Amino acid sequence: MTAPLDVDALVAEASAALASAGTTDEVRQVTTAALGKRSPLVAAHRSLGGLDPDERRALGRRLDDARRTLEAIADDRRRALEAAELEAALLAERLDLGEELPDRARSPLSRGALHLVTTTRDALEDTFVGMGFEVVEGPEVETDWYNFGALNIPPAHPARGMWDTFYLAVGEPETVLLRAHTSPVQVRLMEAAVAAGMSPIHAVMPGRCYRRDTPDARHLPVFHQVEGLVVDEGITFADLAGTIETFTTAYFGPEIHSRLRPAFFPFTEPSAEFEITCTLCRGTGCRTCSGTGWIELGGCGMVDPAVFDAVGIDGERWTGFAFGFGIDRCAQMRHQIADMRSLVENDVRFLRQF
Amino acid sequence: MRVPLSWLREYAPFGDDVDALAQTLDDLGLVVEGAERIGEGLGDVVVAEVVEIGPIEGADRIRRVVVDDGTRPVEVVCGAWNFAVGDRVPLAPVGSVLPGGFAIGRRKLRGVVSDGMLCSSRELALGDDHQGILVLAPDDDGERPAPGTPLLAALGLEADVVFDVAVEANRPDALCMTGVARDLAARLGLQLALPEPPPLAAAAVATGDADGLVAVESPDLCPRFAARVLTGVAVGPSPRWLARRLELAGMRPINNVVDASNYVMLELGQPTHPYDRDRLAGGRLEVRRARPGERIVTLDGVERVLGQPGPGLGDTGEDCVICDGSGAPVALGGVMGGASSEIGPETRTVLLEAAYFAPLAVARTAKRLGLRTEASVRFERGCDPEGIDRAVARLCELLALTAGPDFSVEPGATDVRGDVPRPARLRVRTGRVNALLGTGFSDEDVAGALAPLGMDVEAVEDGVLEVTVPTFRPDIRPAPHGEADVAEEVARASGYSLLPRTRPAWPQPGRLTARQRDRRRLREVACGLGAFEAWTSAFATPEEHALGGVTLDAVEVANPLAADERLLRASLVPGLVGALRYNEERRSSGLRLFEVGSVFAVAPDGGSGGVPVRTTERFALALAGPGDDAWSALAAWRVVADVLRVADWSVRHGVPGRPAPSPLHPFRSGVLTCRAAGRDLVEVGVVGELHPQVTASLGLSDASGRSIRVGWLDLDLDVLLEPGSLSRRPEQAVPVSRFPSSDVDLAFVVDETVPAAAVASTLLDAGGAELESVTLFDVYRGPSVPEGTRSLAYRVRLCALDHTLTDAELAELRASMIAAVESGHGASLR
Ligand SMILES: [Zn+2]
C-alpha cells in the first residue's frame, strides 16, 4: 500500500519548477517528470481501479484537473520562453547598419527587367508626350461622383452595367469604390483647370483600374488603362479622329491605321469605338480579328455637354475630346500574349523576356 | 439581339449582299457580332421515302436502307434506328456539302456501298437533336411530303441570315426589328413601312385612380397603363411562320397569346403582358408600390420579397406591382409576370396590359432582384409611351389569326395616362453641329440626315433648325445637351469613316512630371540591381494582411470576387514574398523582385473628399539572391539615394510598430529617415531583412531547407518622389582639387551601443573642408578588444583645393578628428 498522493503539493511543486525553468528544454523535463508515463500522477491514475466508485470519481476528477492546470502552465511558459529565445536568437545576429563595408553587398550578375505593362505604359506615354500631351495621374479609390455621377452616369443608369464595380465597405453603401476606369481623372483635371481660371487641357491619364470580372485569357479584375483628354477652343471630332490616327501609326507602326464607328458612352457625344488594323494579319483577315482585318482597341468621343456642366466648363466656348483604351490589351496584342493571366503570375521565365 | 434578315425585309426592301448589310449596320453603331446563315448547305438535301430496311452481315450497329429520292432507289448505310419503312427522311446525296463544310462522298461499309447520307437535325444545323434521323411529320392535312421535294420547301423554310446585333444601352428603339430597319433604311435611302394594323376602338382615357379595368395608385412608377379585354380566345399554337420567326430570334414559341405578345415586343419594342382574366380576382388590375416585405411568385417559380431597400446608391426599395382586384400582387411591373394569372390552355378571356414603366424604377427592381428580362431591359432603357396603341392593335391583329371564331376585342378599354415623356423640341444650330464634327454641312444636309430617322425638322432661320424628336428616341435629350446628340445622328447618317480627320496643334509642350521621371529612374535602378518587376494582387486575405504588419485598419471590399481575398492590400510584403515562392516552386530561386504600387488603409484622420481611405504609392524590393541580406538592401538604397540626389539620410535602427508583429527582422532592419526640405526628419521607408518567421511561414527556404535571408527595401514614394518634399543635393558643381590627396587610417575601439554611422558623421564634421571622404574598411570583434566593444577602422581621405596638404596640417587634422571621436563617443584610438 503506497502513501496517498498529495495532489496539491505535486501541482505546487511542479508549477514552481515551471516558473523557474529558463529554457524550453527545462520546461520539457519538468513536464515529463510531473505528467509523463512514470510520474506519480499517472501511477495514481493507474491505482484508481482499487478504490470504491465514489472515491474513484472524486480522485479521478482531481487528477484530471491537476493535469490540465499543469499543462496550461507549461504551455504558457513554453510560449514565453520560445518568444524570448527567438528574440535572443534574432538579437544574436543583430547588425549595425552603419558598419557598411565596401564589399558587404553582392553585386548583381545580370540586369533584371521592367514588367511588360511598365514598358508598354512608358512607350505609350512617350508617344503621347511627343504629340504634346502631359501625363497626369489620379487616385485608385474614388467616390461614386467621380467614377459615375460627374460622368453623366446617375445611379441605376442602365449604362452602369458596362462597369461591374468593386465597392468598398466604408462610408455609405456604394459610395466609395475602386475606380472602374481612368475617367475620374478627367473630371479631377477639368475641375482643377476651372479652379485655375480655365486653362486648356491636353493630357493622357494612365493608371490601374478595377472591375469585378472573373479572370480569363482576355480579362483581369485589375488592369491598366490610358485615357486622353483635350479641352481647348475649336476642338472637333475631326481632331479626335486625326489624333487617334497619328497615335496609331506612331505607336503600332506606319502600316497600322485606325477607324471609328458609332458607340455609346455616357460621358461623350458623339461617341465612337476605335478599331485598328489587325496587328497579326496586318489587315488581310485572320482568326484573331474574325476575318475583318480590324481589332477593337478603345472608346472615344467629344466630351458630353453634361460632363462640362458637372465640372463648370462653358461648353459653348470650349469643346473637347476624350479617348481611352487598355494598356494590358496593347501589350497583349503587340506581343501576342495568349493568356492575359501571364501578366500577373510573375513567373520570371516570362518576365525576363521583356 | 438576333435579327433575321427575312424579318427586316418586312419593313424595307433590303438587298442580298449580307456582308455589305453587316458592314452598314456596324457603321451605324449596331454592331454585328455574328451572322448565322440558316439553310446554308441544305440546297441539295431532298426528302426521301424509306422503302426497305435490312441487316448487314457481321454488323449489329448499322443497317442497309433503301430510300426513294423521287427518281430512283438509293442504297445507304445508316446507324440510326428511329425510322420505319414509309417514313420521309432527309437524304444528302453524294456530292452535297452539309452545313459546317461536311462533304458527302460515296463510301463502302462492310461490303455495302452507301450512296449518300440520311441526316439528323444537328447534321442539318436545324436543331440540337442527334439521337436519330430527322423524320418529317405530316402537314396539317395529314399529307406527307413527296419524295424528291427539296428539304427546305418541305419544312417551309427559306434560306435566311440571322444577324447577332449588339445594341448600345442608350438605344431602346433599336431593340426591335422595326428599329433596326429604320436606321438601316435611313442610311440606304429606302422607304420604311411600319405595320399598320386596323385601329381598335378608342380607349377611355383616364388619369390616376380610375374606375375601369385598371387603377393606378403610383403614376410615378407607371406613368401609362393601357388595358384591353380580349374575349373568346382559343389558346393554341401560333401560325407556323410566326413561331418560326420567334425561333429565329431566339425565343421559344409557347402559345398563340404569349407568342403574339413576344412577337410584338420583337417587332415594335413594346413589351405587353396578357393575364388570364378569369384568374384575376375582380377581373381588374391595380398598380401600386409594393409594401415592404410583400411577396410574389414570379413566372420563373421563384418567390420574391419586395419593397426592400437595396445596396445601390439612393435605392429606397421601390417596386411597382400589378395586383388583382383583391390587392394580391399578380405581376412585377415591367419585369415579370406572376404564376397565378398565367395564360394556360383553358384561358378564354385575356386582360392585356400595355404600359410605360418608369425606367429608373424598373432598373432598380431588376438589379435588386437579380431579375433581368426581355421586358426589364427595354423598360429600363425607355420604351416609347406613344407606341402602345400600335402595339396593342398589332397584337390583336396577330392573335385574330389563330384565336378562333369567337375571338373579339371588347370595345371597353381603359388607358390611364399620367406624366409620360413628350416629344422633345430643340433648336439645332448647323454651325454648332459643324463645330463639333469639324465638318461643313449645310442646313439641308442636317435636315436630310434627321428626317428619315423619324424627326420633324423645320428651318427657323438661316443656320437654325427646330427639331422635334420622336418619343422612341429617349437618347436624344432636350436643349441644350441635345444638340450634341443630334450631331451624332448627323455623323452616323453620313458615316464616321467619311468624316474629315485633322491633327490639332497647341503651343503647350508635352511632358512627364518630375515624379514620373524619378519613378522611371527608380525602376531602372532596381532593374540594374538585377531585380525583375512584379505585378502582384491588390487584394489580400486577412492572414496576408496580418503578415504585412500594418497597424492601420484594412479596407474591406463590399463585393469581393473571392470571399477570402476581401481586403485591399496594406503592404507589398505578402505579394512579393508570394511571387518569390511562386518562382521557387518552379525552380527559379535566388531572385530579386520589385514592385511599384498602391497600398491602402482606412484613413485614421477620416480621409478627405469623401474617401475615408488612405492610399500610398510604395516601392518594395525583395533581395533573395545568394548571399543577399540587409547589406544588399542597404546598398540598393544607397544607389537609389544617389540617383534621386537625396542629400541627407540616415538609418534609425529598429522597425516601426514594435512590439506589434512586424514583417521585418527587428535587429537587422532600420527606418530610413531623410532631411525634409523644411529641415525636419521624415521617414521614407524601411531597409533591412524580412523577419525569418515571415519567410519561413511563406515557405521560402534554400536548397537544404533552411529559411533564407531576404533583404528588404520598402519606400514611400509619396514622400520620396514628391517634388520639394526632401532636401536634394544641390545642382551646383563642387570644384575638384588638382592637388594630391592623402589618406589617414584611424581605428577606434567603440562601445557596441554607438552606431558606426555616428562615428563616421563625427569624422566628417571634424575633417572640415579638407575632408574628401570617409570609408569604413574594417570591423573587428574579438579577444583583442574589450567585451561589449568593437574596433572600427576608417580611411579618411584629405585634400585641399589650393595646395598639397603639409605633414603638419595632416597631423593637426588627424589629432582633431581623434579628439572629436574620443570625446564624442567615449572611444579610444586603437
Ligand atoms: Zn487579323
Tab-separated table of C-alpha atoms in Angstrom, chain B residues 187-443:
chain	number	residue	atom	x	y	z
B	187	ARG	CA	-28.801	55.083	-94.275
B	188	LEU	CA	-29.585	53.198	-97.504
B	189	GLY	CA	-32.210	55.697	-98.648
B	190	LEU	CA	-35.006	53.117	-98.576
B	191	GLN	CA	-38.609	53.783	-97.596
B	192	LEU	CA	-39.586	52.305	-94.232
B	193	ALA	CA	-43.049	50.694	-93.963
B	194	LEU	CA	-44.167	50.034	-90.394
B	195	PRO	CA	-47.002	47.551	-89.738
B	196	GLU	CA	-50.325	49.359	-89.874
B	197	PRO	CA	-52.834	47.152	-88.028
B	198	PRO	CA	-56.504	48.089	-88.177
B	199	PRO	CA	-57.096	50.573	-85.365
B	200	LEU	CA	-59.099	49.488	-82.333
B	201	ALA	CA	-61.934	51.411	-80.764
B	202	ALA	CA	-60.505	54.255	-78.768
B	203	ALA	CA	-59.977	53.578	-75.093
B	204	ALA	CA	-61.471	55.672	-72.372
B	205	VAL	CA	-58.616	57.851	-71.235
B	206	ALA	CA	-58.410	58.193	-67.505
B	207	THR	CA	-55.962	59.697	-65.130
B	208	GLY	CA	-54.814	58.158	-61.892
B	209	ASP	CA	-57.168	56.135	-59.765
B	210	ALA	CA	-59.763	55.355	-62.383
B	211	ASP	CA	-62.763	53.144	-62.120
B	212	GLY	CA	-62.295	50.999	-65.199
B	213	LEU	CA	-60.238	47.895	-65.819
B	214	VAL	CA	-57.275	49.314	-64.021
B	215	ALA	CA	-56.494	51.761	-61.255
B	216	VAL	CA	-53.028	53.266	-60.954
B	217	GLU	CA	-52.075	54.297	-57.460
B	218	SER	CA	-48.431	55.027	-58.280
B	219	PRO	CA	-48.324	57.004	-61.541
B	220	ASP	CA	-44.700	57.950	-60.807
B	221	LEU	CA	-43.664	54.294	-61.201
B	222	CYS	CA	-46.129	53.600	-64.011
B	223	PRO	CA	-46.959	56.748	-65.974
B	224	ARG	CA	-49.131	54.983	-68.547
B	225	PHE	CA	-51.175	51.790	-68.357
B	226	ALA	CA	-53.493	50.735	-71.172
B	227	ALA	CA	-55.747	47.725	-70.553
B	228	ARG	CA	-57.925	45.819	-73.028
B	229	VAL	CA	-60.130	42.791	-72.684
B	230	LEU	CA	-59.951	40.079	-75.353
B	231	THR	CA	-62.782	37.538	-75.224
B	232	GLY	CA	-63.466	34.192	-76.837
B	233	VAL	CA	-59.798	33.388	-77.028
B	234	ALA	CA	-58.954	29.861	-78.153
B	235	VAL	CA	-55.482	29.161	-76.868
B	236	GLY	CA	-53.458	27.047	-79.271
B	237	PRO	CA	-50.371	27.054	-81.422
B	238	SER	CA	-49.283	30.123	-83.376
B	239	PRO	CA	-49.112	30.224	-87.155
B	240	ARG	CA	-46.051	28.370	-88.373
B	241	TRP	CA	-44.389	31.477	-89.840
B	242	LEU	CA	-44.800	33.381	-86.596
B	243	ALA	CA	-43.434	30.579	-84.464
B	244	ARG	CA	-40.532	30.218	-86.882
B	245	ARG	CA	-39.689	33.909	-86.614
B	246	LEU	CA	-39.682	33.719	-82.846
B	247	GLU	CA	-37.341	30.740	-83.022
B	248	LEU	CA	-35.001	32.531	-85.410
B	249	ALA	CA	-34.972	35.472	-82.994
B	250	GLY	CA	-34.075	33.109	-80.176
B	251	MET	CA	-37.426	32.789	-78.384
B	252	ARG	CA	-39.346	29.588	-77.759
B	253	PRO	CA	-42.926	29.533	-79.085
B	254	ILE	CA	-45.405	28.816	-76.251
B	255	ASN	CA	-48.963	29.504	-77.350
B	256	ASN	CA	-50.666	31.961	-79.655
B	257	VAL	CA	-51.324	34.519	-76.898
B	258	VAL	CA	-47.846	34.584	-75.393
B	259	ASP	CA	-46.280	34.326	-78.851
B	260	ALA	CA	-48.252	37.311	-80.139
B	261	SER	CA	-47.063	39.317	-77.138
B	262	ASN	CA	-43.441	38.302	-77.738
B	263	TYR	CA	-43.729	38.891	-81.474
B	264	VAL	CA	-44.980	42.433	-80.929
B	265	MET	CA	-42.146	43.109	-78.497
B	266	LEU	CA	-39.574	41.921	-81.024
B	267	GLU	CA	-41.270	43.758	-83.864
B	268	LEU	CA	-42.083	47.103	-82.223
B	269	GLY	CA	-40.095	47.084	-78.968
B	270	GLN	CA	-43.156	47.362	-76.723
B	271	PRO	CA	-43.462	44.629	-74.077
B	272	THR	CA	-47.049	43.688	-73.235
B	273	HIS	CA	-48.420	41.292	-70.676
B	274	PRO	CA	-51.521	39.089	-71.106
B	275	TYR	CA	-53.355	37.979	-67.936
B	276	ASP	CA	-55.956	35.204	-67.729
B	277	ARG	CA	-58.794	37.471	-66.650
B	278	ASP	CA	-60.808	34.671	-65.095
B	279	ARG	CA	-57.951	34.046	-62.698
B	280	LEU	CA	-57.807	37.679	-61.584
B	281	ALA	CA	-59.947	38.438	-58.547
B	282	GLY	CA	-62.470	41.058	-59.640
B	283	GLY	CA	-61.286	40.777	-63.226
B	284	ARG	CA	-59.377	44.034	-62.873
B	285	LEU	CA	-55.928	45.348	-62.013
B	286	GLU	CA	-54.391	47.802	-59.591
B	287	VAL	CA	-50.938	49.303	-59.923
B	288	ARG	CA	-49.168	50.355	-56.762
B	289	ARG	CA	-45.925	50.350	-54.776
B	290	ALA	CA	-45.088	47.030	-53.171
B	291	ARG	CA	-45.374	47.106	-49.400
B	292	PRO	CA	-42.152	46.319	-47.532
B	293	GLY	CA	-41.842	42.556	-47.199
B	294	GLU	CA	-44.634	41.779	-49.655
B	295	ARG	CA	-44.073	38.577	-51.647
B	296	ILE	CA	-44.790	37.386	-55.163
B	297	VAL	CA	-44.060	34.146	-57.019
B	298	THR	CA	-42.834	35.184	-60.469
B	299	LEU	CA	-43.309	33.159	-63.658
B	300	ASP	CA	-39.924	31.513	-63.136
B	301	GLY	CA	-41.310	29.908	-59.980
B	302	VAL	CA	-39.184	31.959	-57.582
B	303	GLU	CA	-40.722	33.675	-54.583
B	304	ARG	CA	-39.504	37.263	-54.371
B	305	VAL	CA	-39.571	39.571	-51.386
B	306	LEU	CA	-40.418	43.131	-52.408
B	307	GLY	CA	-40.104	46.634	-51.060
B	308	GLN	CA	-36.671	46.115	-49.510
B	309	PRO	CA	-34.060	48.884	-49.876
B	310	GLY	CA	-31.098	47.759	-51.958
B	311	PRO	CA	-27.377	48.496	-51.701
B	312	GLY	CA	-27.434	50.766	-54.767
B	313	LEU	CA	-26.922	54.483	-54.246
B	314	GLY	CA	-30.300	56.057	-53.412
B	315	ASP	CA	-32.154	52.754	-53.726
B	316	THR	CA	-35.027	53.023	-51.276
B	317	GLY	CA	-36.561	49.719	-52.334
B	318	GLU	CA	-39.487	50.741	-54.503
B	319	ASP	CA	-41.064	48.021	-56.619
B	320	CYS	CA	-44.074	48.533	-58.849
B	321	VAL	CA	-46.536	45.673	-58.501
B	322	ILE	CA	-49.614	44.900	-60.541
B	323	CYS	CA	-52.368	43.480	-58.318
B	324	ASP	CA	-55.738	41.905	-58.959
B	325	GLY	CA	-58.988	43.274	-57.591
B	326	SER	CA	-58.282	41.765	-54.177
B	327	GLY	CA	-54.978	43.615	-53.899
B	328	ALA	CA	-52.835	40.481	-54.295
B	329	PRO	CA	-49.746	41.022	-56.499
B	330	VAL	CA	-50.005	39.206	-59.844
B	331	ALA	CA	-47.033	40.734	-61.664
B	332	LEU	CA	-43.869	42.696	-61.080
B	333	GLY	CA	-44.451	45.788	-63.213
B	334	GLY	CA	-42.145	45.976	-66.221
B	335	VAL	CA	-40.099	42.998	-65.112
B	336	MET	CA	-42.015	39.714	-64.972
B	337	GLY	CA	-45.485	38.296	-64.635
B	338	GLY	CA	-46.710	36.167	-61.785
B	339	ALA	CA	-47.517	32.477	-61.899
B	340	SER	CA	-51.090	32.876	-60.636
B	341	SER	CA	-52.594	34.523	-63.723
B	342	GLU	CA	-50.502	32.865	-66.414
B	343	ILE	CA	-52.151	32.102	-69.759
B	344	GLY	CA	-52.998	28.399	-69.992
B	345	PRO	CA	-54.854	26.073	-72.362
B	346	GLU	CA	-58.169	26.820	-70.660
B	347	THR	CA	-57.816	30.605	-70.810
B	348	ARG	CA	-60.828	32.212	-72.557
B	349	THR	CA	-60.624	35.875	-71.590
B	350	VAL	CA	-57.414	37.871	-71.658
B	351	LEU	CA	-56.775	41.147	-69.897
B	352	LEU	CA	-53.983	42.707	-71.891
B	353	GLU	CA	-51.537	45.127	-70.283
B	354	ALA	CA	-49.530	47.579	-72.368
B	355	ALA	CA	-47.783	50.085	-70.166
B	356	TYR	CA	-44.945	52.546	-69.835
B	357	PHE	CA	-42.986	51.962	-66.625
B	358	ALA	CA	-40.548	54.474	-65.176
B	359	PRO	CA	-37.057	53.432	-66.388
B	360	LEU	CA	-35.216	54.153	-63.132
B	361	ALA	CA	-37.679	52.162	-61.008
B	362	VAL	CA	-37.535	49.154	-63.327
B	363	ALA	CA	-33.734	49.308	-63.380
B	364	ARG	CA	-33.597	49.271	-59.582
B	365	THR	CA	-36.121	46.451	-59.199
B	366	ALA	CA	-34.326	44.334	-61.810
B	367	LYS	CA	-30.915	44.934	-60.225
B	368	ARG	CA	-32.106	44.368	-56.680
B	369	LEU	CA	-33.862	41.110	-57.503
B	370	GLY	CA	-31.204	39.978	-59.970
B	371	LEU	CA	-34.013	39.551	-62.495
B	372	ARG	CA	-33.110	40.740	-65.961
B	373	THR	CA	-35.818	40.033	-68.528
B	374	GLU	CA	-36.576	40.999	-72.121
B	375	ALA	CA	-39.168	43.389	-70.701
B	376	SER	CA	-36.991	44.919	-67.980
B	377	VAL	CA	-34.128	45.535	-70.411
B	378	ARG	CA	-36.471	47.526	-72.657
B	379	PHE	CA	-38.349	49.395	-69.933
B	380	GLU	CA	-35.200	50.423	-68.054
B	381	ARG	CA	-33.732	51.894	-71.212
B	382	GLY	CA	-37.011	53.640	-72.037
B	383	CYS	CA	-39.862	52.332	-74.187
B	384	ASP	CA	-41.945	54.537	-76.432
B	385	PRO	CA	-45.012	55.721	-74.475
B	386	GLU	CA	-46.651	56.651	-77.795
B	387	GLY	CA	-46.026	53.215	-79.295
B	388	ILE	CA	-48.550	51.490	-77.047
B	389	ASP	CA	-51.631	51.866	-79.277
B	390	ARG	CA	-49.907	50.447	-82.327
B	391	ALA	CA	-48.548	47.546	-80.279
B	392	VAL	CA	-51.962	46.622	-78.863
B	393	ALA	CA	-53.632	46.822	-82.264
B	394	ARG	CA	-50.886	44.746	-83.824
B	395	LEU	CA	-51.153	42.111	-81.104
B	396	CYS	CA	-54.901	41.846	-81.632
B	397	GLU	CA	-54.397	41.613	-85.395
B	398	LEU	CA	-51.935	38.741	-84.987
B	399	LEU	CA	-53.926	36.920	-82.346
B	400	ALA	CA	-57.040	37.061	-84.511
B	401	LEU	CA	-55.274	34.768	-86.981
B	402	THR	CA	-55.443	31.789	-84.630
B	403	ALA	CA	-57.665	32.717	-81.691
B	404	GLY	CA	-60.793	31.119	-83.127
B	405	PRO	CA	-64.139	32.336	-84.479
B	406	ASP	CA	-65.333	33.714	-81.130
B	407	PHE	CA	-62.336	35.974	-80.674
B	408	SER	CA	-63.152	39.606	-80.196
B	409	VAL	CA	-61.661	42.738	-78.711
B	410	GLU	CA	-64.029	44.301	-76.188
B	411	PRO	CA	-64.840	47.882	-77.072
B	412	GLY	CA	-64.442	48.994	-73.482
B	413	ALA	CA	-60.840	49.735	-72.547
B	414	THR	CA	-59.014	51.833	-70.014
B	415	ASP	CA	-55.950	53.929	-70.667
B	416	VAL	CA	-54.542	55.546	-67.535
B	417	ARG	CA	-52.193	58.332	-68.500
B	418	GLY	CA	-50.019	60.277	-66.145
B	419	ASP	CA	-46.888	62.223	-66.838
B	420	VAL	CA	-45.297	60.441	-69.806
B	421	PRO	CA	-42.320	61.780	-71.763
B	422	ARG	CA	-43.356	64.048	-74.611
B	423	PRO	CA	-41.563	64.631	-77.911
B	424	ALA	CA	-38.551	66.858	-77.215
B	425	ARG	CA	-38.247	70.011	-79.279
B	426	LEU	CA	-34.870	71.590	-79.637
B	427	ARG	CA	-33.107	74.234	-81.646
B	428	VAL	CA	-30.163	72.918	-83.567
B	429	ARG	CA	-27.559	75.285	-84.972
B	430	THR	CA	-25.932	73.911	-88.066
B	431	GLY	CA	-22.839	75.899	-87.118
B	432	ARG	CA	-22.664	74.133	-83.780
B	433	VAL	CA	-23.014	70.710	-85.394
B	434	ASN	CA	-20.145	71.599	-87.725
B	435	ALA	CA	-18.089	72.991	-84.831
B	436	LEU	CA	-18.436	69.687	-83.004
B	437	LEU	CA	-17.789	67.482	-86.007
B	438	GLY	CA	-15.251	69.594	-87.899
B	439	THR	CA	-17.478	69.439	-90.972
B	440	GLY	CA	-19.123	71.841	-93.401
B	441	PHE	CA	-22.682	70.528	-93.564
B	442	SER	CA	-25.495	72.782	-94.806
B	443	ASP	CA	-28.901	73.177	-93.151
